[in-house]
Amino acid sequence: MTNEIRVQKYGGTSVGSAEKIKKIATKIKKLKDNDPNEKIVIIVSAMGKTTDDLVKLAYICAKTPNPREYDALISTGENISASLLAMCLIEIGIDAISLSGAQAGILTEKSHSKAKVIKVNPKRIHQALDQNKVVIITGFQGINEHEDITTIGRGGSDTSAVIIASSLNSSLCEIYTDVEGVYTTDPRIVKNAKKLSEISYEEMLDLAHLGAKVLHPRAVECAKTNNIKLHVRSSFSDKEGTIVKEASSMELNKTVTGIAVNKTEAIVSIIGVENKAGVAGEIFELLANKNINVDMIIQSVKYGNLNSISFSIEEDDLQKTLKAANTLITKLHAKEIKTDQNIAKISIVGVGMTSKPGVAAQMFKALGKHAINIKHITTSEIKISCVINRDQADEAQKILHETFNLHK
Ligand code: ASP
Ligand code: MG
């Protein structure tokens, strides 16, 4: 390659202990031994579950933690792993320096907890690189115009890495994690799931939103916007992982790239509301005001002029949602509210399906053949999702993996 700056990100499990951090240091040393002049920038997450623990501490001390202090606290996990990694490198003879988000010039919005990054001023990063230091940067954090520490949302280190790669004009960002790449589906459920050598941004985005934990959706979005390739790979092996990039014509030959299953949602149905303008707006405005995220929305006309509107939410939000929905019963003269928690959403994703008719039929027929009833269906350009019984989800996942030949 040219003298592009190498950008690598190590996730929480990869830096989960001092021993693991030492291993990462050895890995980085090998790169330096290979090419002493290579410029290397490393972004780290907090060690293991550190951030979760910090969040718990905050809520022991305050019912509603002060936002500024909350960010000041939960950002510290990354400081620990960054300085430890720098120490490990220095110990084995590799010059290194850790930089906090602020020191690395990561400027964010004023708001706390989920601040967006406005820009990166990588002056200090370049200075350190010019001194031939490996630069270790804390993920997840930045600084706002008041010089207060901000965080950019849980799981934000992937996004930090992509944004930093972009500010350094790198065309690739390596994401090191505890799995070997992106799989056709969860290999714990489907034994012959295959590691993908590449996947398009769009497909990865869908899979990430559907719950594939390997990459944060915002990081994928950001990579797509800035045209940065991602290489998702394991911290503890040298095997090639999965490249996330622009869809190529070759990929379009494949109909389905991956299958995702979500088992954490519930469906709420408001039955028998009037079929008139403004009803849906009323319902979803109320939910939005209560900060309840709605995933699928299904409206159907039932008895005469009455509608039923169903929607899916995170199961954790169910009580909150029912409380809100009950206030609507009187207001909208709805007949009743039903809930269904025995659901799973299984989705097939692939850019190739845009140009191939019959994919939906193939999916529905395969499920039907095995007596798996479809409760709801939603589709987008490159995705078809079916809501089925949760206790049939694993079986459905195996069947669809087979149906679309993903093991081949
Ligand atoms: N440590 C942060 C979190 O746990 C950021 C990250 O790991 O990506 O959310
Ligand atoms: Mg993480």
CSV table of C-alpha atoms and ligand atoms in Angstrom, one decimal:
chain,number,residue,atom,x,y,z
A,1,MET,CA,0.0,0.0,0.0
A,2,THR,CA,0.9,3.7,-0.2
A,3,ASN,CA,1.8,5.5,3.0
A,4,GLU,CA,-1.7,5.5,4.1
A,5,ILE,CA,-2.2,5.7,7.9
A,6,ARG,CA,-3.3,2.4,9.3
A,7,VAL,CA,-6.3,2.7,11.5
A,8,GLN,CA,-7.4,-0.2,13.8
A,9,LYS,CA,-10.1,-0.4,16.4
A,10,TYR,CA,-10.1,-2.9,19.2
A,11,GLY,CA,-13.4,-3.7,21.0
A,12,GLY,CA,-14.2,-4.3,24.6
A,13,THR,CA,-13.6,-8.0,24.7
A,14,SER,CA,-10.3,-7.6,22.8
A,15,VAL,CA,-9.0,-5.4,25.5
A,16,GLY,CA,-10.9,-7.3,28.3
A,17,SER,CA,-7.9,-7.9,30.5
A,18,ALA,CA,-4.3,-6.8,31.0
A,19,GLU,CA,-3.2,-10.0,29.4
A,20,LYS,CA,-5.3,-9.4,26.3
A,21,ILE,CA,-4.0,-5.9,26.1
A,22,LYS,CA,-0.5,-7.3,26.1
A,23,LYS,CA,-1.4,-9.6,23.3
A,24,ILE,CA,-2.7,-6.7,21.2
A,25,ALA,CA,0.5,-4.8,21.9
A,26,THR,CA,2.5,-7.7,20.5
A,27,LYS,CA,0.3,-7.8,17.5
A,28,ILE,CA,1.0,-4.1,16.9
A,29,LYS,CA,4.7,-4.6,17.5
A,30,LYS,CA,4.8,-7.1,14.6
A,31,LEU,CA,3.5,-4.4,12.3
A,32,LYS,CA,6.2,-2.0,13.4
A,33,ASP,CA,8.9,-4.7,13.2
A,34,ASN,CA,7.7,-5.3,9.6
A,35,ASP,CA,7.8,-1.6,8.7
A,36,PRO,CA,9.3,0.7,11.3
A,37,ASN,CA,8.0,3.7,9.5
A,38,GLU,CA,4.4,2.7,9.2
A,39,LYS,CA,2.0,5.2,10.7
A,40,ILE,CA,-0.5,3.4,13.0
A,41,VAL,CA,-3.5,4.8,14.9
A,42,ILE,CA,-5.4,2.6,17.3
A,43,ILE,CA,-8.9,3.3,18.7
A,44,VAL,CA,-9.9,1.4,21.8
A,45,SER,CA,-13.1,0.6,23.6
A,46,ALA,CA,-13.3,0.2,27.4
A,47,MET,CA,-12.2,-3.1,28.9
A,48,GLY,CA,-14.9,-5.7,28.9
A,49,LYS,CA,-18.0,-4.5,30.8
A,50,THR,CA,-16.4,-1.4,32.3
A,51,THR,CA,-18.8,1.0,30.8
A,52,ASP,CA,-21.8,-1.0,32.1
A,53,ASP,CA,-20.3,-0.9,35.5
A,54,LEU,CA,-19.8,2.8,35.4
A,55,VAL,CA,-23.4,3.3,34.3
A,56,LYS,CA,-24.5,1.3,37.3
A,57,LEU,CA,-22.4,3.3,39.7
A,58,ALA,CA,-23.9,6.5,38.3
A,59,TYR,CA,-27.4,5.3,39.0
A,60,ILE,CA,-26.5,4.3,42.5
A,61,CYS,CA,-25.5,7.8,43.2
A,62,ALA,CA,-28.3,9.6,41.4
A,63,LYS,CA,-31.8,8.8,40.1
A,64,THR,CA,-31.1,11.1,37.1
A,65,PRO,CA,-27.4,11.6,36.9
A,66,ASN,CA,-26.3,15.1,35.9
A,67,PRO,CA,-25.6,14.7,32.1
A,68,ARG,CA,-22.2,16.5,32.2
A,69,GLU,CA,-20.9,14.4,35.1
A,70,TYR,CA,-22.4,11.2,33.6
A,71,ASP,CA,-20.4,11.7,30.5
A,72,ALA,CA,-17.3,12.6,32.5
A,73,LEU,CA,-17.7,9.3,34.3
A,74,ILE,CA,-18.7,6.8,31.6
A,75,SER,CA,-16.0,8.0,29.2
A,76,THR,CA,-13.3,7.0,31.6
A,77,GLY,CA,-13.3,3.3,30.7
A,78,GLU,CA,-11.6,4.1,27.4
A,79,ASN,CA,-8.9,6.2,29.2
A,80,ILE,CA,-7.9,3.1,31.1
A,81,SER,CA,-7.6,0.8,28.1
A,82,ALA,CA,-5.8,3.4,26.0
A,83,SER,CA,-3.2,4.2,28.6
A,84,LEU,CA,-2.6,0.5,29.4
A,85,LEU,CA,-2.1,-0.3,25.7
A,86,ALA,CA,0.3,2.6,25.4
A,87,MET,CA,2.2,1.3,28.4
A,88,CYS,CA,2.4,-2.2,27.1
A,89,LEU,CA,3.8,-1.0,23.8
A,90,ILE,CA,6.4,1.2,25.4
A,91,GLU,CA,7.4,-1.7,27.6
A,92,ILE,CA,8.2,-3.8,24.6
A,93,GLY,CA,10.1,-1.1,22.9
A,94,ILE,CA,7.5,0.5,20.7
A,95,ASP,CA,7.1,4.3,21.2
A,96,ALA,CA,3.4,5.0,21.8
A,97,ILE,CA,1.1,7.7,23.2
A,98,SER,CA,-2.5,7.6,24.3
A,99,LEU,CA,-4.8,10.5,23.5
A,100,SER,CA,-8.2,11.2,24.9
A,101,GLY,CA,-11.0,12.3,22.6
A,102,ALA,CA,-10.3,15.9,23.5
A,103,GLN,CA,-6.6,15.6,22.9
A,104,ALA,CA,-7.2,13.9,19.6
A,105,GLY,CA,-9.3,16.9,18.5
A,106,ILE,CA,-12.7,15.2,18.4
A,107,LEU,CA,-15.3,18.0,18.6
A,108,THR,CA,-18.9,17.0,19.2
A,109,GLU,CA,-22.2,18.7,19.6
A,110,LYS,CA,-22.9,20.3,23.0
A,111,SER,CA,-25.4,17.7,24.1
A,112,HIS,CA,-24.4,14.8,26.3
A,113,SER,CA,-24.7,11.0,26.1
A,114,LYS,CA,-25.4,10.8,22.4
A,115,ALA,CA,-23.5,13.7,20.9
A,116,LYS,CA,-22.8,13.7,17.2
A,117,VAL,CA,-19.2,14.3,16.1
A,118,ILE,CA,-19.0,17.7,14.3
A,119,LYS,CA,-15.4,17.5,13.2
A,120,VAL,CA,-12.0,16.1,14.0
A,121,ASN,CA,-8.9,18.3,14.1
A,122,PRO,CA,-6.2,15.7,13.9
A,123,LYS,CA,-3.2,18.1,14.5
A,124,ARG,CA,-2.0,16.3,17.6
A,125,ILE,CA,-2.5,12.9,16.0
A,126,HIS,CA,-0.3,13.9,13.1
A,127,GLN,CA,2.3,15.4,15.4
A,128,ALA,CA,2.6,12.2,17.3
A,129,LEU,CA,2.7,10.1,14.1
A,130,ASP,CA,5.5,12.4,12.8
A,131,GLN,CA,7.5,11.5,15.9
A,132,ASN,CA,6.9,7.9,14.9
A,133,LYS,CA,4.7,7.1,17.8
A,134,VAL,CA,1.9,4.6,17.7
A,135,VAL,CA,-1.2,6.7,18.6
A,136,ILE,CA,-3.8,5.2,20.8
A,137,ILE,CA,-7.1,7.1,20.9
A,138,THR,CA,-10.0,6.6,23.3
A,139,GLY,CA,-13.2,5.6,21.4
A,140,PHE,CA,-16.6,6.8,22.5
A,141,GLN,CA,-15.7,10.3,23.7
A,142,GLY,CA,-15.1,13.8,22.5
A,143,ILE,CA,-15.2,17.3,23.7
A,144,ASN,CA,-17.8,20.0,23.0
A,145,GLU,CA,-17.4,23.8,22.5
A,146,HIS,CA,-17.5,24.4,26.2
A,147,GLU,CA,-14.6,22.0,26.6
A,148,ASP,CA,-16.7,19.5,28.4
A,149,ILE,CA,-16.3,15.8,27.8
A,150,THR,CA,-19.0,14.2,25.8
A,151,THR,CA,-19.8,10.6,24.8
A,152,ILE,CA,-21.3,9.7,21.5
A,153,GLY,CA,-23.7,6.9,22.4
A,154,ARG,CA,-23.3,3.3,23.7
A,155,GLY,CA,-21.3,1.2,21.3
A,156,GLY,CA,-19.8,4.4,19.8
A,157,SER,CA,-16.2,3.3,19.5
A,158,ASP,CA,-16.8,1.8,16.1
A,159,THR,CA,-18.1,5.2,15.0
A,160,SER,CA,-15.1,7.0,16.6
A,161,ALA,CA,-12.8,4.7,14.6
A,162,VAL,CA,-14.4,5.4,11.3
A,163,ILE,CA,-14.6,9.1,11.9
A,164,ILE,CA,-10.9,9.2,12.8
A,165,ALA,CA,-10.0,7.1,9.7
A,166,SER,CA,-11.9,9.6,7.6
A,167,SER,CA,-10.1,12.6,9.2
A,168,LEU,CA,-6.8,10.9,8.4
A,169,ASN,CA,-7.8,10.2,4.8
A,170,SER,CA,-7.4,6.5,5.3
A,171,SER,CA,-9.5,4.4,3.0
A,172,LEU,CA,-9.7,1.4,5.3
A,173,CYS,CA,-10.6,0.9,9.0
A,174,GLU,CA,-9.8,-2.4,10.6
A,175,ILE,CA,-12.3,-3.4,13.3
A,176,TYR,CA,-10.9,-6.1,15.6
A,177,THR,CA,-13.5,-8.0,17.6
A,178,ASP,CA,-14.1,-11.4,19.2
A,179,VAL,CA,-15.5,-13.1,16.1
A,180,GLU,CA,-13.8,-13.8,12.8
A,181,GLY,CA,-16.1,-11.6,10.7
A,182,VAL,CA,-19.6,-11.2,9.5
A,183,TYR,CA,-21.5,-14.5,9.1
A,184,THR,CA,-24.4,-15.5,6.9
A,185,THR,CA,-26.3,-15.9,10.2
A,186,ASP,CA,-25.6,-16.6,13.8
A,187,PRO,CA,-23.2,-19.6,13.8
A,188,ARG,CA,-24.4,-20.5,17.4
A,189,ILE,CA,-27.8,-21.4,15.9
A,190,VAL,CA,-26.9,-22.5,12.4
A,191,LYS,CA,-23.8,-24.7,12.6
A,192,ASN,CA,-22.9,-24.3,8.9
A,193,ALA,CA,-23.2,-20.6,8.8
A,194,LYS,CA,-20.4,-19.2,6.7
A,195,LYS,CA,-18.1,-16.2,7.1
A,196,LEU,CA,-18.7,-13.7,4.4
A,197,SER,CA,-15.6,-12.5,2.6
A,198,GLU,CA,-17.4,-9.3,1.7
A,199,ILE,CA,-20.7,-7.5,2.3
A,200,SER,CA,-22.1,-4.2,1.0
A,201,TYR,CA,-22.7,-1.3,3.3
A,202,GLU,CA,-26.5,-1.5,2.7
A,203,GLU,CA,-26.7,-5.2,3.7
A,204,MET,CA,-24.4,-4.7,6.7
A,205,LEU,CA,-26.5,-1.7,7.8
A,206,ASP,CA,-29.7,-3.8,7.7
A,207,LEU,CA,-28.1,-6.7,9.5
A,208,ALA,CA,-26.6,-4.4,12.1
A,209,HIS,CA,-30.0,-2.8,12.7
A,210,LEU,CA,-31.6,-6.2,12.9
A,211,GLY,CA,-29.3,-7.1,15.7
A,212,ALA,CA,-26.1,-8.4,14.3
A,213,LYS,CA,-23.8,-7.2,17.1
A,214,VAL,CA,-20.6,-7.2,15.2
A,215,LEU,CA,-20.7,-3.6,14.0
A,216,HIS,CA,-22.6,-0.6,15.2
A,217,PRO,CA,-25.1,0.7,12.5
A,218,ARG,CA,-23.9,4.3,12.9
A,219,ALA,CA,-20.3,3.3,12.1
A,220,VAL,CA,-21.5,1.5,9.0
A,221,GLU,CA,-23.5,4.6,8.0
A,222,CYS,CA,-20.5,6.7,8.6
A,223,ALA,CA,-18.2,4.4,6.6
A,224,LYS,CA,-20.7,4.4,3.7
A,225,THR,CA,-20.9,8.2,3.7
A,226,ASN,CA,-17.2,8.7,3.8
A,227,ASN,CA,-16.5,5.7,1.5
A,228,ILE,CA,-14.2,3.9,4.0
A,229,LYS,CA,-13.9,0.2,3.8
A,230,LEU,CA,-14.2,-1.8,7.0
A,231,HIS,CA,-12.4,-5.0,7.7
A,232,VAL,CA,-14.1,-6.8,10.5
A,233,ARG,CA,-11.8,-9.5,11.9
A,234,SER,CA,-10.7,-11.3,15.0
A,235,SER,CA,-8.2,-9.9,17.4
A,236,PHE,CA,-6.9,-13.3,18.2
A,237,SER,CA,-6.2,-14.8,14.8
A,238,ASP,CA,-4.5,-13.7,11.6
A,239,LYS,CA,-7.3,-14.9,9.4
A,240,GLU,CA,-8.9,-12.5,7.0
A,241,GLY,CA,-12.3,-11.3,8.1
A,242,THR,CA,-15.1,-9.6,6.2
A,243,ILE,CA,-14.7,-6.5,4.1
A,244,VAL,CA,-17.7,-4.1,4.3
A,245,LYS,CA,-17.7,-2.0,1.1
A,246,GLU,CA,-19.7,-0.7,-1.8
A,247,ALA,CA,-21.8,-3.4,-3.5
A,248,SER,CA,-20.0,-5.0,-6.4
A,249,SER,CA,-21.7,-6.5,-9.4
A,250,MET,CA,-20.5,-9.9,-8.3
A,251,GLU,CA,-22.5,-9.7,-5.1
A,252,LEU,CA,-25.6,-8.9,-7.0
A,253,ASN,CA,-25.7,-12.4,-8.3
A,254,LYS,CA,-26.4,-13.6,-4.9
A,255,THR,CA,-30.0,-13.2,-3.8
A,256,VAL,CA,-29.7,-13.4,-0.1
A,257,THR,CA,-26.5,-12.5,1.8
A,258,GLY,CA,-27.6,-12.9,5.4
A,259,ILE,CA,-30.3,-13.8,7.8
A,260,ALA,CA,-31.0,-12.0,11.1
A,261,VAL,CA,-33.3,-12.9,13.9
A,262,ASN,CA,-34.7,-10.6,16.6
A,263,LYS,CA,-36.2,-12.2,19.6
A,264,THR,CA,-36.5,-9.1,21.9
A,265,GLU,CA,-39.6,-7.5,20.5
A,266,ALA,CA,-43.3,-7.7,21.3
A,267,ILE,CA,-46.3,-6.7,19.2
A,268,VAL,CA,-49.0,-4.4,20.5
A,269,SER,CA,-52.3,-4.1,18.6
A,270,ILE,CA,-54.8,-1.4,19.0
A,271,ILE,CA,-58.0,-3.0,17.7
A,272,GLY,CA,-61.0,-1.2,16.3
A,273,VAL,CA,-60.0,2.4,15.9
A,274,GLU,CA,-61.9,4.6,13.5
A,275,ASN,CA,-60.7,4.6,9.9
A,276,LYS,CA,-60.1,8.4,9.7
A,277,ALA,CA,-57.3,10.8,9.2
A,278,GLY,CA,-55.0,11.6,12.1
A,279,VAL,CA,-55.5,8.4,14.1
A,280,ALA,CA,-52.1,6.9,13.3
A,281,GLY,CA,-50.4,10.3,13.9
A,282,GLU,CA,-52.0,10.5,17.3
A,283,ILE,CA,-50.9,7.0,18.3
A,284,PHE,CA,-47.3,7.3,17.2
A,285,GLU,CA,-46.9,10.9,18.5
A,286,LEU,CA,-47.8,9.7,21.9
A,287,LEU,CA,-45.3,6.8,21.7
A,288,ALA,CA,-42.6,9.1,20.4
A,289,ASN,CA,-43.2,11.5,23.3
A,290,LYS,CA,-42.7,8.7,25.7
A,291,ASN,CA,-39.4,7.8,24.0
A,292,ILE,CA,-40.7,4.4,22.8
A,293,ASN,CA,-39.0,3.2,19.7
A,294,VAL,CA,-41.4,1.6,17.2
A,295,ASP,CA,-40.0,-0.9,14.7
A,296,MET,CA,-42.7,-2.4,12.4
A,297,ILE,CA,-46.1,-0.8,11.9
A,298,ILE,CA,-48.9,-2.8,10.4
A,299,GLN,CA,-52.3,-1.4,9.7
A,300,SER,CA,-55.2,-3.5,8.6
A,301,VAL,CA,-58.9,-2.8,7.9
A,302,LYS,CA,-61.1,-5.1,9.9
A,303,TYR,CA,-64.8,-5.1,10.6
A,304,GLY,CA,-66.4,-2.4,8.5
A,305,ASN,CA,-65.0,1.0,9.0
A,306,LEU,CA,-62.7,0.1,11.9
A,307,ASN,CA,-59.0,-0.3,11.7
A,308,SER,CA,-56.5,-2.2,13.7
A,309,ILE,CA,-53.0,-0.9,14.1
A,310,SER,CA,-50.3,-3.1,15.3
A,311,PHE,CA,-46.7,-2.2,16.0
A,312,SER,CA,-43.6,-3.8,17.4
A,313,ILE,CA,-41.5,-2.4,20.2
A,314,GLU,CA,-38.7,-3.6,22.4
A,315,GLU,CA,-40.1,-6.0,25.0
A,316,ASP,CA,-38.5,-4.0,27.7
A,317,ASP,CA,-40.8,-1.1,26.7
A,318,LEU,CA,-44.0,-3.1,26.9
A,319,GLN,CA,-45.3,-1.9,30.2
A,320,LYS,CA,-44.6,1.7,29.3
A,321,THR,CA,-46.3,1.2,26.0
A,322,LEU,CA,-49.4,-0.4,27.4
A,323,LYS,CA,-49.8,2.5,29.9
A,324,ALA,CA,-49.6,4.9,27.0
A,325,ALA,CA,-51.9,2.9,24.7
A,326,ASN,CA,-54.5,2.6,27.4
A,327,THR,CA,-55.0,6.3,27.5
A,328,LEU,CA,-55.8,6.0,23.8
A,329,ILE,CA,-58.6,3.6,24.2
A,330,THR,CA,-60.9,6.2,25.5
A,331,LYS,CA,-59.6,9.0,23.3
A,332,LEU,CA,-59.8,7.0,20.0
A,333,HIS,CA,-62.8,4.9,21.1
A,334,ALA,CA,-60.7,1.8,20.4
A,335,LYS,CA,-62.2,-1.6,21.1
A,336,GLU,CA,-59.3,-3.3,22.8
A,337,ILE,CA,-55.5,-3.6,23.1
A,338,LYS,CA,-53.8,-7.0,22.5
A,339,THR,CA,-50.2,-7.9,23.0
A,340,ASP,CA,-48.2,-10.7,21.6
A,341,GLN,CA,-44.8,-11.6,23.2
A,342,ASN,CA,-44.4,-14.9,21.6
A,343,ILE,CA,-42.8,-13.4,18.5
A,344,ALA,CA,-39.5,-13.3,16.6
A,345,LYS,CA,-38.7,-11.3,13.5
A,346,ILE,CA,-36.7,-13.2,11.0
A,347,SER,CA,-35.3,-11.3,8.1
A,348,ILE,CA,-33.5,-12.1,4.9
A,349,VAL,CA,-31.2,-9.4,3.5
A,350,GLY,CA,-29.5,-9.1,0.2
A,351,VAL,CA,-28.9,-6.4,-2.4
A,352,GLY,CA,-29.5,-9.1,-5.1
A,353,MET,CA,-33.1,-9.4,-4.4
A,354,THR,CA,-34.0,-6.1,-6.0
A,355,SER,CA,-33.4,-7.6,-9.4
A,356,LYS,CA,-34.9,-11.1,-8.7
A,357,PRO,CA,-38.6,-11.7,-8.5
A,358,GLY,CA,-40.0,-14.5,-6.4
A,359,VAL,CA,-37.7,-14.2,-3.4
A,360,ALA,CA,-40.6,-13.4,-1.0
A,361,ALA,CA,-42.6,-16.3,-2.3
A,362,GLN,CA,-39.6,-18.6,-1.8
A,363,MET,CA,-39.3,-17.5,1.8
A,364,PHE,CA,-43.0,-17.8,2.6
A,365,LYS,CA,-43.3,-21.2,0.9
A,366,ALA,CA,-40.3,-22.6,2.8
A,367,LEU,CA,-41.7,-21.5,6.1
A,368,GLY,CA,-45.2,-22.7,5.2
A,369,LYS,CA,-43.9,-26.1,4.2
A,370,HIS,CA,-42.6,-26.6,7.8
A,371,ALA,CA,-45.8,-25.4,9.4
A,372,ILE,CA,-44.3,-22.1,10.5
A,373,ASN,CA,-47.1,-19.6,10.5
A,374,ILE,CA,-46.3,-16.0,9.4
A,375,LYS,CA,-48.0,-13.5,11.6
A,376,HIS,CA,-46.8,-10.3,9.9
A,377,ILE,CA,-44.7,-9.4,6.9
A,378,THR,CA,-42.7,-6.2,6.2
A,379,THR,CA,-40.4,-5.5,3.3
A,380,SER,CA,-37.9,-3.0,2.1
A,381,GLU,CA,-35.9,-2.9,-1.1
A,382,ILE,CA,-33.2,-5.3,0.1
A,383,LYS,CA,-35.0,-7.0,3.0
A,384,ILE,CA,-38.0,-9.2,3.8
A,385,SER,CA,-39.0,-9.7,7.4
A,386,CYS,CA,-41.5,-12.2,8.8
A,387,VAL,CA,-42.9,-12.2,12.3
A,388,ILE,CA,-43.3,-15.8,13.5
A,389,ASN,CA,-43.6,-17.6,16.8
A,390,ARG,CA,-40.5,-17.2,18.9
A,391,ASP,CA,-40.3,-20.9,19.7
A,392,GLN,CA,-40.0,-21.6,16.0
A,393,ALA,CA,-37.3,-19.0,15.3
A,394,ASP,CA,-34.3,-21.3,15.4
A,395,GLU,CA,-35.9,-23.8,13.2
A,396,ALA,CA,-36.9,-21.1,10.7
A,397,GLN,CA,-33.4,-19.7,10.7
A,398,LYS,CA,-32.0,-23.1,9.7
A,399,ILE,CA,-34.7,-23.7,7.1
A,400,LEU,CA,-34.1,-20.3,5.4
A,401,HIS,CA,-30.3,-20.7,5.6
A,402,GLU,CA,-30.7,-23.9,3.6
A,403,THR,CA,-33.4,-22.6,1.3
A,404,PHE,CA,-31.2,-19.7,0.1
A,405,ASN,CA,-28.1,-21.9,-0.1
A,406,LEU,CA,-26.1,-19.8,2.3
A,407,HIS,CA,-24.0,-22.7,3.5
A,408,LYS,CA,-22.5,-23.1,0.0
B,1,ASP,N1,-17.4,1.5,25.9
B,1,ASP,C1,-18.5,2.1,25.2
B,1,ASP,C2,-19.7,1.2,25.4
B,1,ASP,O1,-19.6,0.1,26.1
B,1,ASP,C3,-18.2,2.3,23.8
B,1,ASP,C4,-17.9,1.0,23.0
B,1,ASP,O2,-17.5,0.0,23.5
B,1,ASP,O3,-18.0,1.0,21.7
B,1,ASP,O4,-20.8,1.5,25.0
B,2,MG,MG,-18.3,-2.3,21.8
